[in-house]
Amino acid sequence: MRLYDSGRAPNPRRVRIFLAEKGVSIPLVPVDIGAGEHRTPAFTALNPFQRTPVLELDDGTAIAESIAICRYVEELHPAPALFGTGARERALVEMWQRRLEFGLLGAIAAAFRHSHPAMAAWEVPQVPAWGEANRPKVTEFLALLDRHLADGRPFVAGDGFSVADITGLVALDFLKPARIAVPDELAAVRRWHEALRARPSAEA
Amino acid sequence: MRLYDSGRAPNPRRVRIFLAEKGVSIPLVPVDIGAGEHRTPAFTALNPFQRTPVLELDDGTAIAESIAICRYVEELHPAPALFGTGARERALVEMWQRRLEFGLLGAIAAAFRHSHPAMAAWEVPQVPAWGEANRPKVTEFLALLDRHLADGRPFVAGDGFSVADITGLVALDFLKPARIAVPDELAAVRRWHEALRARPSAEA
């Protein structure tokens, strides 16, 4: 089994944090996106959508999509459970993972990719008005998230740390390159972010 | 248990098709989005993100996000398995569900919401350039999908019908309001779409 990985990008990082929380090590194959290695014929055969990360199984099966990879690892290594325990908690983890992925990480990524000059060669066509339209979406999401976290809960969904927290951490860390600040008054979001950053897995 | 549902919109429909395939019936509570019922205080208390569908459990827990609802139903009613069987197949179903959701349904929805005059009041700000930018993304995705289906496989992932097929059906049906046609040469996509539309669940 090997994991095709690309340094600092948010999605590969989600999988590395997940593996660190599991205490699982998988050999990494670096894919240099800056050098276009995700567009080579060999990588395209693995993932026609030309995205990282990809987990290649020993039988040659290629699993793309960060969350699909994390679920596969969860099945091989069930403890600690990072998708929740029991039907109800698993549903709430899935709900928050998806909210954070689409509503926060997706909106931050759109703001970044459509407004940063360095992304003009990658996001074609770059639509600056769409980048701008996403900034208030990010702020609105953060305000709702702050209300959810305001009761002091340590994790965004369920009783324990989960994959939803991982998506939240990666999203909040991605605010900086997107040049979006967490408003000062959102104390609960700041507390949660700091707690997630303090975990050893955040270095992954 | 009750399901807050909104007629023709793609996400509520995904859940209804899922329930039909399971042979499970859950009482529906209609939420008229056209009349703004998703923004009432009562519905906002259920889902602060003001989106349908929402599954309300008997203990008051509210599960939003279509796929989170489907997973919860899968846990209560495991047969027929609609998220795949075994770790490998479940990972492939998850991969294709996500590809179809982001790469196809998401791109079609963006094209529709940002270019259809009737959506100007709903998608604020409407960014026509972003709507246009998504049209070639849809066509590129369909071409890759066609290659994947070209070996005649009946389902997009794994050996059986799955939630990934449901997302694919809802996405392809959404091409019409978005005024995007499946190119004639993509025979495998057309075949797959016709087969999915012929299932009784497509009426849900």
PDB file of N, CA and C in Angstrom, chain A residues 14 47-49 57 59 61-65 67-68 71-72 75 87-88 90-92 94-99 101-102 114 123-125 127 129-130 133 137 141 144, chain B residues 14 47-49 57 59 61-65 67-68 71-72 75 87-88 90-92 94-99 101-102 114 123-125 127 129-130 133 137 141 144:
ATOM      1  N   ARG A  14      -5.007  16.491   5.103  1.00  0.00           N
ATOM      2  CA  ARG A  14      -6.071  15.860   5.870  1.00  0.00           C
ATOM      3  C   ARG A  14      -5.771  14.380   6.104  1.00  0.00           C
ATOM      4  N   ASN A  47      -5.206   8.073 -11.330  1.00  0.00           N
ATOM      5  CA  ASN A  47      -6.374   8.915 -11.073  1.00  0.00           C
ATOM      6  C   ASN A  47      -6.619   9.831 -12.268  1.00  0.00           C
ATOM      7  N   PRO A  48      -7.576   9.449 -13.123  1.00  0.00           N
ATOM      8  CA  PRO A  48      -7.847  10.235 -14.334  1.00  0.00           C
ATOM      9  C   PRO A  48      -8.224  11.681 -14.012  1.00  0.00           C
ATOM     10  N   PHE A  49      -8.646  11.935 -12.767  1.00  0.00           N
ATOM     11  CA  PHE A  49      -9.013  13.291 -12.384  1.00  0.00           C
ATOM     12  C   PHE A  49      -7.791  14.107 -11.940  1.00  0.00           C
ATOM     13  N   LEU A  57      -3.586   0.392  -3.426  1.00  0.00           N
ATOM     14  CA  LEU A  57      -3.556  -0.865  -2.671  1.00  0.00           C
ATOM     15  C   LEU A  57      -2.610  -1.860  -3.350  1.00  0.00           C
ATOM     16  N   ASP A  59      -3.211  -4.651  -4.569  1.00  0.00           N
ATOM     17  CA  ASP A  59      -3.777  -5.285  -5.770  1.00  0.00           C
ATOM     18  C   ASP A  59      -3.903  -4.302  -6.929  1.00  0.00           C
ATOM     19  N   THR A  61      -5.599  -1.437  -6.897  1.00  0.00           N
ATOM     20  CA  THR A  61      -6.753  -0.543  -6.756  1.00  0.00           C
ATOM     21  C   THR A  61      -6.287   0.835  -6.321  1.00  0.00           C
ATOM     22  N   ALA A  62      -6.777   1.863  -6.989  1.00  0.00           N
ATOM     23  CA  ALA A  62      -6.430   3.240  -6.635  1.00  0.00           C
ATOM     24  C   ALA A  62      -7.643   3.892  -5.992  1.00  0.00           C
ATOM     25  N   ILE A  63      -7.474   4.358  -4.753  1.00  0.00           N
ATOM     26  CA  ILE A  63      -8.555   5.056  -4.055  1.00  0.00           C
ATOM     27  C   ILE A  63      -8.196   6.532  -3.983  1.00  0.00           C
ATOM     28  N   ALA A  64      -8.969   7.351  -4.682  1.00  0.00           N
ATOM     29  CA  ALA A  64      -8.796   8.803  -4.623  1.00  0.00           C
ATOM     30  C   ALA A  64      -9.845   9.379  -3.682  1.00  0.00           C
ATOM     31  N   GLU A  65      -9.757  10.671  -3.430  1.00  0.00           N
ATOM     32  CA  GLU A  65     -10.650  11.404  -2.521  1.00  0.00           C
ATOM     33  C   GLU A  65     -10.230  11.166  -1.057  1.00  0.00           C
ATOM     34  N   ILE A  67     -11.453  11.683   1.863  1.00  0.00           N
ATOM     35  CA  ILE A  67     -12.341  11.068   2.852  1.00  0.00           C
ATOM     36  C   ILE A  67     -12.553   9.588   2.535  1.00  0.00           C
ATOM     37  N   ALA A  68     -12.522   9.221   1.275  1.00  0.00           N
ATOM     38  CA  ALA A  68     -12.609   7.801   0.920  1.00  0.00           C
ATOM     39  C   ALA A  68     -11.368   7.065   1.439  1.00  0.00           C
ATOM     40  N   ARG A  71     -11.712   6.713   5.244  1.00  0.00           N
ATOM     41  CA  ARG A  71     -12.669   5.655   5.602  1.00  0.00           C
ATOM     42  C   ARG A  71     -12.060   4.279   5.424  1.00  0.00           C
ATOM     43  N   TYR A  72     -11.282   4.109   4.378  1.00  0.00           N
ATOM     44  CA  TYR A  72     -10.638   2.814   4.163  1.00  0.00           C
ATOM     45  C   TYR A  72      -9.678   2.512   5.309  1.00  0.00           C
ATOM     46  N   GLU A  75     -11.460   1.422   8.367  1.00  0.00           N
ATOM     47  CA  GLU A  75     -11.902   0.022   8.358  1.00  0.00           C
ATOM     48  C   GLU A  75     -10.756  -0.922   8.709  1.00  0.00           C
ATOM     49  N   ALA A  87     -24.522   4.699  15.401  1.00  0.00           N
ATOM     50  CA  ALA A  87     -25.161   5.263  14.205  1.00  0.00           C
ATOM     51  C   ALA A  87     -25.388   6.771  14.334  1.00  0.00           C
ATOM     52  N   ARG A  88     -25.872   7.204  15.496  1.00  0.00           N
ATOM     53  CA  ARG A  88     -26.207   8.619  15.667  1.00  0.00           C
ATOM     54  C   ARG A  88     -24.947   9.489  15.601  1.00  0.00           C
ATOM     55  N   ARG A  90     -22.040   8.726  14.336  1.00  0.00           N
ATOM     56  CA  ARG A  90     -21.431   8.670  13.000  1.00  0.00           C
ATOM     57  C   ARG A  90     -22.153   9.606  12.035  1.00  0.00           C
ATOM     58  N   ALA A  91     -23.473   9.715  12.172  1.00  0.00           N
ATOM     59  CA  ALA A  91     -24.223  10.629  11.303  1.00  0.00           C
ATOM     60  C   ALA A  91     -23.846  12.086  11.597  1.00  0.00           C
ATOM     61  N   LEU A  92     -23.664  12.406  12.866  1.00  0.00           N
ATOM     62  CA  LEU A  92     -23.323  13.797  13.211  1.00  0.00           C
ATOM     63  C   LEU A  92     -21.896  14.142  12.767  1.00  0.00           C
ATOM     64  N   GLU A  94     -20.415  12.807  10.171  1.00  0.00           N
ATOM     65  CA  GLU A  94     -20.522  12.971   8.712  1.00  0.00           C
ATOM     66  C   GLU A  94     -21.130  14.335   8.368  1.00  0.00           C
ATOM     67  N   MET A  95     -22.169  14.711   9.107  1.00  0.00           N
ATOM     68  CA  MET A  95     -22.810  16.011   8.858  1.00  0.00           C
ATOM     69  C   MET A  95     -21.799  17.155   9.020  1.00  0.00           C
ATOM     70  N   TRP A  96     -21.056  17.153  10.114  1.00  0.00           N
ATOM     71  CA  TRP A  96     -20.119  18.258  10.340  1.00  0.00           C
ATOM     72  C   TRP A  96     -18.909  18.178   9.413  1.00  0.00           C
ATOM     73  N   GLN A  97     -18.459  16.988   9.110  1.00  0.00           N
ATOM     74  CA  GLN A  97     -17.365  16.861   8.152  1.00  0.00           C
ATOM     75  C   GLN A  97     -17.776  17.517   6.840  1.00  0.00           C
ATOM     76  N   ARG A  98     -18.985  17.226   6.399  1.00  0.00           N
ATOM     77  CA  ARG A  98     -19.439  17.772   5.129  1.00  0.00           C
ATOM     78  C   ARG A  98     -19.690  19.277   5.215  1.00  0.00           C
ATOM     79  N   ARG A  99     -20.304  19.734   6.292  1.00  0.00           N
ATOM     80  CA  ARG A  99     -20.494  21.178   6.435  1.00  0.00           C
ATOM     81  C   ARG A  99     -19.154  21.910   6.388  1.00  0.00           C
ATOM     82  N   GLU A 101     -16.371  20.866   5.135  1.00  0.00           N
ATOM     83  CA  GLU A 101     -15.701  20.680   3.854  1.00  0.00           C
ATOM     84  C   GLU A 101     -16.273  21.598   2.777  1.00  0.00           C
ATOM     85  N   PHE A 102     -17.592  21.626   2.651  1.00  0.00           N
ATOM     86  CA  PHE A 102     -18.198  22.444   1.593  1.00  0.00           C
ATOM     87  C   PHE A 102     -18.300  23.898   2.023  1.00  0.00           C
ATOM     88  N   HIS A 114      -9.373  31.855  -6.635  1.00  0.00           N
ATOM     89  CA  HIS A 114      -9.893  32.818  -7.609  1.00  0.00           C
ATOM     90  C   HIS A 114      -9.425  34.245  -7.364  1.00  0.00           C
ATOM     91  N   GLU A 123      -6.006  27.872 -11.773  1.00  0.00           N
ATOM     92  CA  GLU A 123      -7.459  27.943 -11.775  1.00  0.00           C
ATOM     93  C   GLU A 123      -7.855  28.677 -13.049  1.00  0.00           C
ATOM     94  N   VAL A 124      -8.233  27.914 -14.063  1.00  0.00           N
ATOM     95  CA  VAL A 124      -8.511  28.503 -15.376  1.00  0.00           C
ATOM     96  C   VAL A 124      -9.965  28.235 -15.754  1.00  0.00           C
ATOM     97  N   PRO A 125     -10.795  29.258 -15.977  1.00  0.00           N
ATOM     98  CA  PRO A 125     -10.447  30.672 -15.821  1.00  0.00           C
ATOM     99  C   PRO A 125     -10.560  31.087 -14.350  1.00  0.00           C
ATOM    100  N   VAL A 127     -11.826  33.542 -11.744  1.00  0.00           N
ATOM    101  CA  VAL A 127     -12.983  34.453 -11.749  1.00  0.00           C
ATOM    102  C   VAL A 127     -12.930  35.266 -10.455  1.00  0.00           C
ATOM    103  N   ALA A 129     -14.450  37.757  -9.271  1.00  0.00           N
ATOM    104  CA  ALA A 129     -15.723  38.065  -8.613  1.00  0.00           C
ATOM    105  C   ALA A 129     -16.214  36.878  -7.784  1.00  0.00           C
ATOM    106  N   TRP A 130     -15.895  35.664  -8.230  1.00  0.00           N
ATOM    107  CA  TRP A 130     -16.275  34.476  -7.468  1.00  0.00           C
ATOM    108  C   TRP A 130     -15.397  34.343  -6.216  1.00  0.00           C
ATOM    109  N   ALA A 133     -16.863  36.780  -3.849  1.00  0.00           N
ATOM    110  CA  ALA A 133     -18.182  36.346  -3.356  1.00  0.00           C
ATOM    111  C   ALA A 133     -18.051  35.337  -2.225  1.00  0.00           C
ATOM    112  N   LYS A 137     -19.140  34.475   2.541  1.00  0.00           N
ATOM    113  CA  LYS A 137     -19.641  33.125   2.851  1.00  0.00           C
ATOM    114  C   LYS A 137     -18.793  32.506   3.971  1.00  0.00           C
ATOM    115  N   PHE A 141     -20.169  31.516   7.684  1.00  0.00           N
ATOM    116  CA  PHE A 141     -20.002  30.152   8.195  1.00  0.00           C
ATOM    117  C   PHE A 141     -19.320  30.185   9.563  1.00  0.00           C
ATOM    118  N   LEU A 144     -21.690  31.018  12.394  1.00  0.00           N
ATOM    119  CA  LEU A 144     -22.552  29.896  12.790  1.00  0.00           C
ATOM    120  C   LEU A 144     -21.750  28.834  13.540  1.00  0.00           C
TER     121      LEU A 144
ATOM    122  N   ARG B  14     -32.177  13.054  -3.654  1.00  0.00           N
ATOM    123  CA  ARG B  14     -31.215  11.971  -3.412  1.00  0.00           C
ATOM    124  C   ARG B  14     -31.667  11.091  -2.258  1.00  0.00           C
ATOM    125  N   ASN B  47     -31.863  23.320  11.674  1.00  0.00           N
ATOM    126  CA  ASN B  47     -30.640  23.402  10.878  1.00  0.00           C
ATOM    127  C   ASN B  47     -30.245  24.864  10.689  1.00  0.00           C
ATOM    128  N   PRO B  48     -29.279  25.339  11.477  1.00  0.00           N
ATOM    129  CA  PRO B  48     -28.871  26.746  11.389  1.00  0.00           C
ATOM    130  C   PRO B  48     -28.373  27.127   9.990  1.00  0.00           C
ATOM    131  N   PHE B  49     -28.008  26.121   9.189  1.00  0.00           N
ATOM    132  CA  PHE B  49     -27.532  26.408   7.844  1.00  0.00           C
ATOM    133  C   PHE B  49     -28.694  26.524   6.853  1.00  0.00           C
ATOM    134  N   LEU B  57     -34.637  12.905  14.470  1.00  0.00           N
ATOM    135  CA  LEU B  57     -34.821  11.648  15.195  1.00  0.00           C
ATOM    136  C   LEU B  57     -35.820  11.861  16.335  1.00  0.00           C
ATOM    137  N   ASP B  59     -35.411  11.540  19.401  1.00  0.00           N
ATOM    138  CA  ASP B  59     -34.847  12.230  20.570  1.00  0.00           C
ATOM    139  C   ASP B  59     -34.563  13.704  20.269  1.00  0.00           C
ATOM    140  N   THR B  61     -32.608  14.878  17.853  1.00  0.00           N
ATOM    141  CA  THR B  61     -31.385  15.079  17.069  1.00  0.00           C
ATOM    142  C   THR B  61     -31.738  15.399  15.623  1.00  0.00           C
ATOM    143  N   ALA B  62     -31.105  16.425  15.073  1.00  0.00           N
ATOM    144  CA  ALA B  62     -31.345  16.802  13.686  1.00  0.00           C
ATOM    145  C   ALA B  62     -30.108  16.444  12.862  1.00  0.00           C
ATOM    146  N   ILE B  63     -30.304  15.615  11.852  1.00  0.00           N
ATOM    147  CA  ILE B  63     -29.209  15.232  10.965  1.00  0.00           C
ATOM    148  C   ILE B  63     -29.428  15.908   9.623  1.00  0.00           C
ATOM    149  N   ALA B  64     -28.547  16.839   9.304  1.00  0.00           N
ATOM    150  CA  ALA B  64     -28.589  17.503   8.003  1.00  0.00           C
ATOM    151  C   ALA B  64     -27.548  16.844   7.096  1.00  0.00           C
ATOM    152  N   GLU B  65     -27.535  17.249   5.847  1.00  0.00           N
ATOM    153  CA  GLU B  65     -26.636  16.733   4.812  1.00  0.00           C
ATOM    154  C   GLU B  65     -27.158  15.389   4.287  1.00  0.00           C
ATOM    155  N   ILE B  67     -26.043  12.985   2.471  1.00  0.00           N
ATOM    156  CA  ILE B  67     -25.275  11.739   2.588  1.00  0.00           C
ATOM    157  C   ILE B  67     -25.182  11.282   4.044  1.00  0.00           C
ATOM    158  N   ALA B  68     -25.187  12.210   4.978  1.00  0.00           N
ATOM    159  CA  ALA B  68     -25.210  11.830   6.395  1.00  0.00           C
ATOM    160  C   ALA B  68     -26.541  11.136   6.721  1.00  0.00           C
ATOM    161  N   ARG B  71     -26.430   7.621   5.188  1.00  0.00           N
ATOM    162  CA  ARG B  71     -25.599   6.712   5.993  1.00  0.00           C
ATOM    163  C   ARG B  71     -26.332   6.257   7.250  1.00  0.00           C
ATOM    164  N   TYR B  72     -27.069   7.167   7.856  1.00  0.00           N
ATOM    165  CA  TYR B  72     -27.813   6.801   9.059  1.00  0.00           C
ATOM    166  C   TYR B  72     -28.866   5.738   8.715  1.00  0.00           C
ATOM    167  N   GLU B  75     -27.354   2.388   8.295  1.00  0.00           N
ATOM    168  CA  GLU B  75     -27.042   1.685   9.553  1.00  0.00           C
ATOM    169  C   GLU B  75     -28.294   1.021  10.134  1.00  0.00           C
ATOM    170  N   ALA B  87     -14.470  -3.421   2.743  1.00  0.00           N
ATOM    171  CA  ALA B  87     -13.714  -2.163   2.855  1.00  0.00           C
ATOM    172  C   ALA B  87     -13.350  -1.571   1.484  1.00  0.00           C
ATOM    173  N   ARG B  88     -12.896  -2.427   0.583  1.00  0.00           N
ATOM    174  CA  ARG B  88     -12.433  -1.929  -0.723  1.00  0.00           C
ATOM    175  C   ARG B  88     -13.594  -1.340  -1.526  1.00  0.00           C
ATOM    176  N   ARG B  90     -16.496  -0.321  -0.404  1.00  0.00           N
ATOM    177  CA  ARG B  90     -17.028   0.872   0.258  1.00  0.00           C
ATOM    178  C   ARG B  90     -16.173   2.106  -0.052  1.00  0.00           C
ATOM    179  N   ALA B  91     -14.855   1.900  -0.139  1.00  0.00           N
ATOM    180  CA  ALA B  91     -13.975   3.025  -0.473  1.00  0.00           C
ATOM    181  C   ALA B  91     -14.222   3.507  -1.904  1.00  0.00           C
ATOM    182  N   LEU B  92     -14.450   2.556  -2.814  1.00  0.00           N
ATOM    183  CA  LEU B  92     -14.676   2.947  -4.212  1.00  0.00           C
ATOM    184  C   LEU B  92     -16.029   3.638  -4.382  1.00  0.00           C
ATOM    185  N   GLU B  94     -17.492   5.409  -2.038  1.00  0.00           N
ATOM    186  CA  GLU B  94     -17.288   6.743  -1.465  1.00  0.00           C
ATOM    187  C   GLU B  94     -16.532   7.643  -2.457  1.00  0.00           C
ATOM    188  N   MET B  95     -15.519   7.081  -3.093  1.00  0.00           N
ATOM    189  CA  MET B  95     -14.745   7.860  -4.068  1.00  0.00           C
ATOM    190  C   MET B  95     -15.644   8.366  -5.194  1.00  0.00           C
ATOM    191  N   TRP B  96     -16.449   7.490  -5.761  1.00  0.00           N
ATOM    192  CA  TRP B  96     -17.281   7.902  -6.892  1.00  0.00           C
ATOM    193  C   TRP B  96     -18.439   8.782  -6.450  1.00  0.00           C
ATOM    194  N   GLN B  97     -18.985   8.533  -5.281  1.00  0.00           N
ATOM    195  CA  GLN B  97     -20.038   9.407  -4.776  1.00  0.00           C
ATOM    196  C   GLN B  97     -19.500  10.828  -4.696  1.00  0.00           C
ATOM    197  N   ARG B  98     -18.298  10.970  -4.156  1.00  0.00           N
ATOM    198  CA  ARG B  98     -17.712  12.296  -3.986  1.00  0.00           C
ATOM    199  C   ARG B  98     -17.342  12.916  -5.331  1.00  0.00           C
ATOM    200  N   ARG B  99     -16.751  12.126  -6.212  1.00  0.00           N
ATOM    201  CA  ARG B  99     -16.419  12.666  -7.532  1.00  0.00           C
ATOM    202  C   ARG B  99     -17.676  13.192  -8.225  1.00  0.00           C
ATOM    203  N   GLU B 101     -20.468  14.045  -6.851  1.00  0.00           N
ATOM    204  CA  GLU B 101     -21.094  15.139  -6.109  1.00  0.00           C
ATOM    205  C   GLU B 101     -20.373  16.468  -6.358  1.00  0.00           C
ATOM    206  N   PHE B 102     -19.059  16.470  -6.249  1.00  0.00           N
ATOM    207  CA  PHE B 102     -18.320  17.722  -6.415  1.00  0.00           C
ATOM    208  C   PHE B 102     -18.103  18.025  -7.888  1.00  0.00           C
ATOM    209  N   HIS B 114     -25.735  30.234 -11.137  1.00  0.00           N
ATOM    210  CA  HIS B 114     -25.074  31.492 -11.472  1.00  0.00           C
ATOM    211  C   HIS B 114     -25.414  32.005 -12.867  1.00  0.00           C
ATOM    212  N   GLU B 123     -29.167  33.129  -5.347  1.00  0.00           N
ATOM    213  CA  GLU B 123     -27.710  33.025  -5.336  1.00  0.00           C
ATOM    214  C   GLU B 123     -27.170  34.452  -5.346  1.00  0.00           C
ATOM    215  N   VAL B 124     -26.812  34.934  -4.167  1.00  0.00           N
ATOM    216  CA  VAL B 124     -26.401  36.336  -4.029  1.00  0.00           C
ATOM    217  C   VAL B 124     -24.968  36.396  -3.517  1.00  0.00           C
ATOM    218  N   PRO B 125     -24.030  37.022  -4.261  1.00  0.00           N
ATOM    219  CA  PRO B 125     -24.254  37.571  -5.591  1.00  0.00           C
ATOM    220  C   PRO B 125     -24.193  36.471  -6.645  1.00  0.00           C
ATOM    221  N   VAL B 127     -22.845  35.263  -9.997  1.00  0.00           N
ATOM    222  CA  VAL B 127     -21.616  35.599 -10.726  1.00  0.00           C
ATOM    223  C   VAL B 127     -21.661  34.863 -12.061  1.00  0.00           C
ATOM    224  N   ALA B 129     -20.002  34.880 -14.722  1.00  0.00           N
ATOM    225  CA  ALA B 129     -18.736  34.338 -15.242  1.00  0.00           C
ATOM    226  C   ALA B 129     -18.410  33.000 -14.584  1.00  0.00           C
ATOM    227  N   TRP B 130     -18.811  32.849 -13.321  1.00  0.00           N
ATOM    228  CA  TRP B 130     -18.578  31.572 -12.631  1.00  0.00           C
ATOM    229  C   TRP B 130     -19.530  30.502 -13.168  1.00  0.00           C
ATOM    230  N   ALA B 133     -17.983  29.458 -16.365  1.00  0.00           N
ATOM    231  CA  ALA B 133     -16.741  28.703 -16.146  1.00  0.00           C
ATOM    232  C   ALA B 133     -17.032  27.241 -15.822  1.00  0.00           C
ATOM    233  N   LYS B 137     -16.295  22.571 -17.312  1.00  0.00           N
ATOM    234  CA  LYS B 137     -15.944  21.601 -16.263  1.00  0.00           C
ATOM    235  C   LYS B 137     -16.901  20.404 -16.299  1.00  0.00           C
ATOM    236  N   PHE B 141     -15.842  16.549 -17.166  1.00  0.00           N
ATOM    237  CA  PHE B 141     -16.158  15.459 -16.236  1.00  0.00           C
ATOM    238  C   PHE B 141     -16.903  14.356 -16.965  1.00  0.00           C
ATOM    239  N   LEU B 144     -14.639  12.066 -18.922  1.00  0.00           N
ATOM    240  CA  LEU B 144     -13.904  11.111 -18.087  1.00  0.00           C
ATOM    241  C   LEU B 144     -14.837  10.015 -17.575  1.00  0.00           C
TER     242      LEU B 144
END
